[in-house]
Amino acid sequence: QRQMVRDAINGSCALDNSTSTGEESEAEEGTNTFVIGVILSVVADVIIAISLNVQKTAHMRNEGADGKPVKGMLKLPLWWLGLLLNVGGELGNMLAYGFAPASVVAPVGSVGVIANEVIAVLFLKEPFRWRDAAGLVAIVGGVVLIIVAVPEDPVDLNAVVLQREYYARPAAYGYLIGLWCAVVLFLVHVEPRYAQKSVLVWLLLCSMISSTTVIAARGFSSMLTQAVGGDCAGAHCVGDELFPPCRLTLAHYLFWVLLAIIVTTAIWSAYFLNRAMMIFGNTEVVPVYYCTFTLASIVGGGVCVRRRVPQHMPAAPPHTPPLRSLPSR
């Protein structure tokens, strides 16, 4: 009898899949969330630019006559203020990944380079060069092209979809294994020899680690927005299967694993970013960092958070969301 009830419920899921309507409203909703993601990313990265310059100010004031720090940075109140601003900006960026794909959020974040240039020149008295101006113009043009060219992603990344269609692909875990082998190689052989000679060493380390943060944040943010948006209000269907309330988001172990990855990698990458700011100027660190971070984020997001369509099934139409509430009778 229990099996008959389950079959009837799964039949409702199948019926819901075949009779879903409201295509225009779903397309409009996708456009709205896309715009929200872009706006969140711009605001968040301006805050991050402010935070980096606050931390740079703390490092400059803490520099002794011999060029070495007088105190550890953890003992500097101004550095902690910058860290709090950075955390606030990164939280905004993490939410943006729930509304727009990583291939948009990461490049749009480069707008923070403009804010950094203004702050570093006006308040930190760092030099402004013509090549800086050319770079800023190129950044604005690139961001506009990306926003216009990248298609909206209509797929709701719940736990089941992430496991079955994204993270389980050989390309995804192959990329992550290769990435972390490169991180270990940098830590063991490259950083001890070249970190204080080239700004790229610490920033490449920071960006490779942050690539993992972006991959995890894309899934976590989407699951969080779904939990707030109604996943815990009732049972939902993914394909022809029924899942209890919250089972696709907060009650799934993947939600908490992704959160732990985000926190760990974010703290670790921030450490290397601060190492770079202690040695090099912000007009050099921030633009290079945004370039390496954007490249790593786009590659990581493209490899790991790209939907796989099973070969025995036709591609789902772009308006069809994978997460549906069980229809009431």
Coordinates of C-alpha atoms in Angstrom, one line a residue:
Q1 CA 0.0 0.0 0.0
R2 CA 2.9 2.4 0.8
Q3 CA 4.4 1.6 -2.6
M4 CA 1.0 2.5 -4.2
V5 CA 1.0 5.8 -2.5
R6 CA 4.5 6.6 -3.6
D7 CA 3.7 5.6 -7.2
A8 CA 0.7 7.9 -7.1
I9 CA 2.8 10.8 -5.8
N10 CA 5.5 10.2 -8.4
G11 CA 2.8 10.1 -11.0
S12 CA 1.8 13.6 -9.8
C13 CA 5.4 14.7 -10.4
A14 CA 5.3 13.3 -13.9
L15 CA 2.0 14.9 -14.6
D16 CA 3.3 18.2 -13.2
N17 CA 6.3 17.9 -15.6
S18 CA 4.1 17.4 -18.6
T19 CA 1.5 20.1 -17.9
S20 CA 3.7 22.9 -16.6
T21 CA 2.6 26.4 -17.9
G22 CA 3.5 30.0 -17.4
E23 CA 6.5 30.1 -19.7
E24 CA 6.4 33.9 -20.2
S25 CA 6.3 34.6 -16.4
E26 CA 9.2 32.2 -15.9
A27 CA 11.3 33.9 -18.6
E28 CA 10.5 37.3 -17.0
E29 CA 11.4 36.0 -13.6
G30 CA 14.8 34.7 -15.0
T31 CA 15.5 38.2 -16.4
N32 CA 14.7 39.9 -13.1
T33 CA 17.0 37.6 -11.1
F34 CA 19.8 38.1 -13.7
V35 CA 19.6 41.8 -13.2
I36 CA 19.5 41.4 -9.4
G37 CA 22.7 39.3 -9.6
V38 CA 24.5 41.9 -11.7
I39 CA 23.5 44.8 -9.3
L40 CA 24.5 42.8 -6.2
S41 CA 27.9 42.0 -7.7
V42 CA 28.6 45.6 -8.6
V43 CA 27.7 46.9 -5.1
A44 CA 29.6 44.1 -3.4
D45 CA 32.8 44.6 -5.3
V46 CA 32.8 48.4 -4.6
I47 CA 32.6 47.5 -0.9
I48 CA 35.4 45.0 -1.4
A49 CA 37.6 47.6 -3.1
I50 CA 37.0 49.9 -0.1
S51 CA 37.9 47.1 2.3
L52 CA 41.2 46.3 0.5
N53 CA 42.3 49.9 0.6
V54 CA 41.4 50.1 4.3
Q55 CA 43.6 47.1 4.9
K56 CA 46.4 48.5 2.8
T57 CA 46.2 51.7 4.9
A58 CA 46.6 49.5 8.0
H59 CA 49.7 47.8 6.6
M60 CA 51.2 51.2 5.6
R61 CA 50.7 52.7 9.1
N62 CA 52.2 49.5 10.6
E63 CA 55.4 49.6 8.6
G64 CA 58.5 50.4 10.6
A65 CA 61.6 52.3 9.5
D66 CA 63.2 49.1 8.3
G67 CA 60.2 48.4 6.1
K68 CA 59.0 45.5 8.2
P69 CA 55.7 45.3 10.1
V70 CA 55.8 46.7 13.7
K71 CA 52.9 44.5 14.9
G72 CA 51.1 41.5 13.5
M73 CA 48.2 42.4 11.3
L74 CA 45.7 40.7 13.6
K75 CA 46.5 43.3 16.3
L76 CA 45.5 46.2 14.1
P77 CA 41.9 47.6 14.6
L78 CA 41.9 49.2 11.2
W79 CA 42.8 45.9 9.5
W80 CA 39.9 44.3 11.3
L81 CA 37.6 47.0 10.0
G82 CA 38.7 46.3 6.5
L83 CA 38.2 42.6 7.0
L84 CA 34.6 43.2 8.2
L85 CA 33.9 45.3 5.1
N86 CA 35.5 42.5 3.0
V87 CA 33.3 39.9 4.6
G88 CA 30.2 42.0 3.9
G89 CA 31.2 42.5 0.3
E90 CA 31.9 38.8 -0.2
L91 CA 28.5 37.8 1.3
G92 CA 26.9 40.1 -1.3
N93 CA 28.9 38.4 -4.0
M94 CA 27.9 35.0 -2.7
L95 CA 24.3 36.0 -3.0
A96 CA 24.9 37.3 -6.5
Y97 CA 26.0 33.8 -7.5
G98 CA 22.5 32.6 -6.6
F99 CA 20.9 34.9 -9.2
A100 CA 23.4 35.0 -12.1
P101 CA 26.0 32.6 -13.5
A102 CA 29.6 32.7 -12.4
S103 CA 30.6 33.7 -15.9
V104 CA 28.8 37.0 -15.3
V105 CA 29.3 37.7 -11.6
A106 CA 33.1 37.2 -11.7
P107 CA 33.8 39.6 -14.6
V108 CA 31.3 42.2 -13.3
G109 CA 33.3 42.2 -10.1
S110 CA 36.1 43.8 -12.0
V111 CA 34.2 47.0 -11.7
G112 CA 35.8 47.1 -8.3
V113 CA 39.1 47.8 -10.0
I114 CA 37.7 51.2 -11.0
A115 CA 36.7 52.0 -7.4
N116 CA 40.1 50.8 -6.2
E117 CA 41.9 53.0 -8.7
V118 CA 40.0 56.1 -7.5
I119 CA 40.6 55.3 -3.8
A120 CA 44.2 54.4 -4.1
V121 CA 45.1 57.5 -6.1
L122 CA 43.1 60.0 -4.0
F123 CA 43.6 58.6 -0.5
L124 CA 46.7 56.4 -0.7
K125 CA 48.5 58.9 -3.0
E126 CA 49.6 56.1 -5.4
P127 CA 50.6 57.2 -8.9
F128 CA 48.1 57.1 -11.8
R129 CA 49.5 56.1 -15.1
W130 CA 48.1 56.3 -18.7
R131 CA 48.3 52.5 -18.9
D132 CA 46.0 52.4 -15.9
A133 CA 43.5 54.6 -17.7
A134 CA 43.6 52.3 -20.8
G135 CA 43.1 49.3 -18.6
L136 CA 40.1 50.8 -16.9
V137 CA 38.5 51.5 -20.3
A138 CA 39.1 48.0 -21.4
I139 CA 37.6 46.6 -18.2
V140 CA 34.4 48.6 -18.7
G141 CA 34.1 47.5 -22.3
G142 CA 34.7 43.8 -21.4
V143 CA 32.1 43.9 -18.6
V144 CA 29.5 45.3 -20.9
L145 CA 30.2 42.7 -23.6
I146 CA 30.0 39.9 -21.0
I147 CA 26.7 41.1 -19.6
V148 CA 25.2 41.3 -23.1
A149 CA 26.6 38.1 -24.5
V150 CA 26.3 35.6 -21.7
P151 CA 22.9 33.8 -21.7
E152 CA 20.8 33.6 -18.6
D153 CA 21.0 30.4 -16.6
P154 CA 17.4 29.2 -15.9
V155 CA 18.4 26.0 -13.9
D156 CA 17.8 25.9 -10.2
L157 CA 20.9 24.3 -8.7
N158 CA 19.4 22.2 -5.9
A159 CA 21.3 19.3 -4.2
V160 CA 20.1 16.6 -6.6
V161 CA 20.8 18.6 -9.7
L162 CA 24.3 19.5 -8.5
Q163 CA 25.2 16.0 -7.6
R164 CA 23.8 14.3 -10.7
E165 CA 24.5 16.8 -13.5
Y166 CA 27.4 18.9 -12.3
Y167 CA 29.8 17.7 -9.6
A168 CA 29.7 14.0 -10.7
R169 CA 31.1 14.7 -14.1
P170 CA 34.7 13.6 -14.7
A171 CA 35.6 17.1 -16.0
A172 CA 34.5 18.6 -12.7
Y173 CA 36.5 16.5 -10.3
G174 CA 39.4 16.2 -12.8
Y175 CA 39.6 20.0 -12.9
L176 CA 39.5 20.2 -9.1
I177 CA 42.2 17.6 -8.7
G178 CA 44.5 19.4 -11.2
L179 CA 43.8 22.7 -9.5
W180 CA 44.8 21.6 -6.1
C181 CA 47.9 19.9 -7.4
A182 CA 48.9 23.2 -8.8
V183 CA 48.2 24.9 -5.5
V184 CA 50.5 22.4 -3.7
L185 CA 53.2 22.9 -6.4
F186 CA 53.1 26.7 -5.9
L187 CA 53.2 26.4 -2.1
V188 CA 56.2 24.0 -2.1
H189 CA 58.3 25.3 -4.9
V190 CA 57.3 28.7 -6.3
E191 CA 56.2 30.8 -3.2
P192 CA 59.4 30.4 -1.2
R193 CA 61.6 31.5 -4.1
Y194 CA 59.6 34.1 -6.0
A195 CA 56.7 35.5 -3.9
Q196 CA 58.5 38.7 -2.9
K197 CA 59.9 39.3 -6.3
S198 CA 56.7 39.0 -8.4
V199 CA 53.1 40.1 -7.5
L200 CA 51.8 37.2 -9.6
V201 CA 52.8 34.4 -7.1
W202 CA 50.6 35.2 -4.2
L203 CA 47.8 36.5 -6.5
L204 CA 47.8 33.3 -8.5
L205 CA 47.6 31.3 -5.3
C206 CA 44.8 33.5 -4.1
S207 CA 42.9 33.1 -7.4
M208 CA 43.3 29.4 -7.7
I209 CA 41.9 28.9 -4.2
S210 CA 39.2 31.4 -4.9
S211 CA 38.2 29.4 -7.9
T212 CA 37.1 26.7 -5.5
T213 CA 35.2 29.3 -3.5
V214 CA 33.3 30.4 -6.6
I215 CA 32.4 26.8 -7.6
A216 CA 31.0 26.1 -4.1
A217 CA 29.3 29.5 -3.9
R218 CA 27.4 29.0 -7.1
G219 CA 25.7 25.9 -5.8
F220 CA 25.3 27.1 -2.2
S221 CA 23.8 30.4 -3.1
S222 CA 21.3 28.8 -5.4
M223 CA 20.3 26.3 -2.7
L224 CA 20.0 29.1 -0.2
T225 CA 17.7 31.2 -2.4
Q226 CA 15.5 28.1 -3.0
A227 CA 15.3 27.4 0.7
V228 CA 14.2 30.9 1.4
G229 CA 11.9 30.9 -1.7
G230 CA 9.8 27.9 -0.6
D231 CA 11.7 24.6 -0.7
C232 CA 11.0 24.1 3.0
A233 CA 7.3 25.0 2.7
G234 CA 6.4 21.6 1.2
A235 CA 7.4 18.6 -0.9
H236 CA 8.9 19.2 -4.3
C237 CA 9.6 17.3 -7.5
V238 CA 12.8 17.0 -9.4
G239 CA 12.0 15.2 -12.6
D240 CA 9.7 12.3 -11.6
E241 CA 10.9 12.0 -8.0
L242 CA 9.4 13.6 -4.9
F243 CA 11.5 15.1 -2.1
P244 CA 10.3 16.1 1.4
P245 CA 10.5 19.7 2.6
C246 CA 14.1 21.1 2.8
R247 CA 15.5 17.8 1.5
L248 CA 16.9 19.6 -1.6
T249 CA 18.5 22.4 0.4
L250 CA 19.0 22.9 4.1
A251 CA 18.5 19.2 5.1
H252 CA 20.9 17.9 2.5
Y253 CA 24.5 17.3 3.6
L254 CA 25.8 19.0 0.4
F255 CA 24.5 22.4 1.6
W256 CA 26.7 22.3 4.7
V257 CA 29.8 20.8 2.9
L258 CA 29.6 23.7 0.4
L259 CA 29.4 26.2 3.2
A260 CA 32.5 24.8 4.9
I261 CA 34.4 24.9 1.6
I262 CA 33.4 28.5 1.1
V263 CA 34.5 29.6 4.6
T264 CA 37.8 27.7 4.5
T265 CA 38.9 28.8 1.0
A266 CA 37.8 32.4 1.5
I267 CA 39.9 32.8 4.6
W268 CA 42.9 31.1 3.0
S269 CA 42.8 33.1 -0.2
A270 CA 42.4 36.4 1.9
Y271 CA 45.6 35.5 3.6
F272 CA 47.6 35.4 0.4
L273 CA 45.9 38.6 -0.9
N274 CA 47.0 40.4 2.3
R275 CA 50.6 39.1 1.9
A276 CA 50.6 40.7 -1.6
M277 CA 49.3 44.0 -0.3
M278 CA 51.9 44.2 2.4
I279 CA 54.7 44.2 -0.3
F280 CA 53.2 45.7 -3.4
G281 CA 51.0 48.8 -4.1
N282 CA 47.2 48.5 -4.5
T283 CA 47.2 50.0 -8.0
E284 CA 49.3 47.0 -8.9
V285 CA 47.8 44.3 -6.7
V286 CA 44.1 44.9 -7.3
P287 CA 44.0 45.0 -11.1
V288 CA 46.3 41.9 -11.4
Y289 CA 44.2 40.1 -8.8
Y290 CA 40.9 40.8 -10.6
C291 CA 42.4 39.6 -13.8
T292 CA 43.7 36.3 -12.3
F293 CA 40.6 35.8 -10.2
T294 CA 38.2 36.4 -13.1
L295 CA 40.1 34.0 -15.4
A296 CA 40.2 31.3 -12.7
S297 CA 36.5 31.8 -11.8
I298 CA 35.3 31.7 -15.4
V299 CA 37.3 28.5 -16.1
G300 CA 36.3 26.8 -12.9
G301 CA 32.6 27.8 -13.3
G302 CA 32.6 26.8 -17.0
V303 CA 34.1 23.3 -16.2
C304 CA 32.3 22.5 -13.0
V305 CA 29.0 24.3 -13.1
R306 CA 28.0 23.6 -16.7
R307 CA 24.9 21.6 -17.2
R308 CA 25.2 18.1 -18.6
V309 CA 22.2 16.9 -20.7
P310 CA 21.9 13.1 -20.6
Q311 CA 22.3 11.6 -24.1
H312 CA 19.1 9.5 -23.8
M313 CA 17.0 12.5 -23.0
P314 CA 16.2 15.6 -25.1
A315 CA 17.5 18.9 -23.8
A316 CA 15.1 20.6 -21.5
P317 CA 13.5 23.8 -22.8
P318 CA 15.1 26.9 -21.4
H319 CA 12.0 27.9 -19.5
T320 CA 11.7 24.6 -17.5
P321 CA 12.9 24.7 -13.9
P322 CA 13.9 21.4 -12.4
L323 CA 12.4 22.2 -9.0
R324 CA 8.6 22.1 -8.7
S325 CA 6.1 22.1 -5.8
L326 CA 3.8 19.1 -5.6
P327 CA 0.5 20.3 -7.1
S328 CA -2.4 20.5 -4.7
R329 CA -5.6 18.5 -5.3

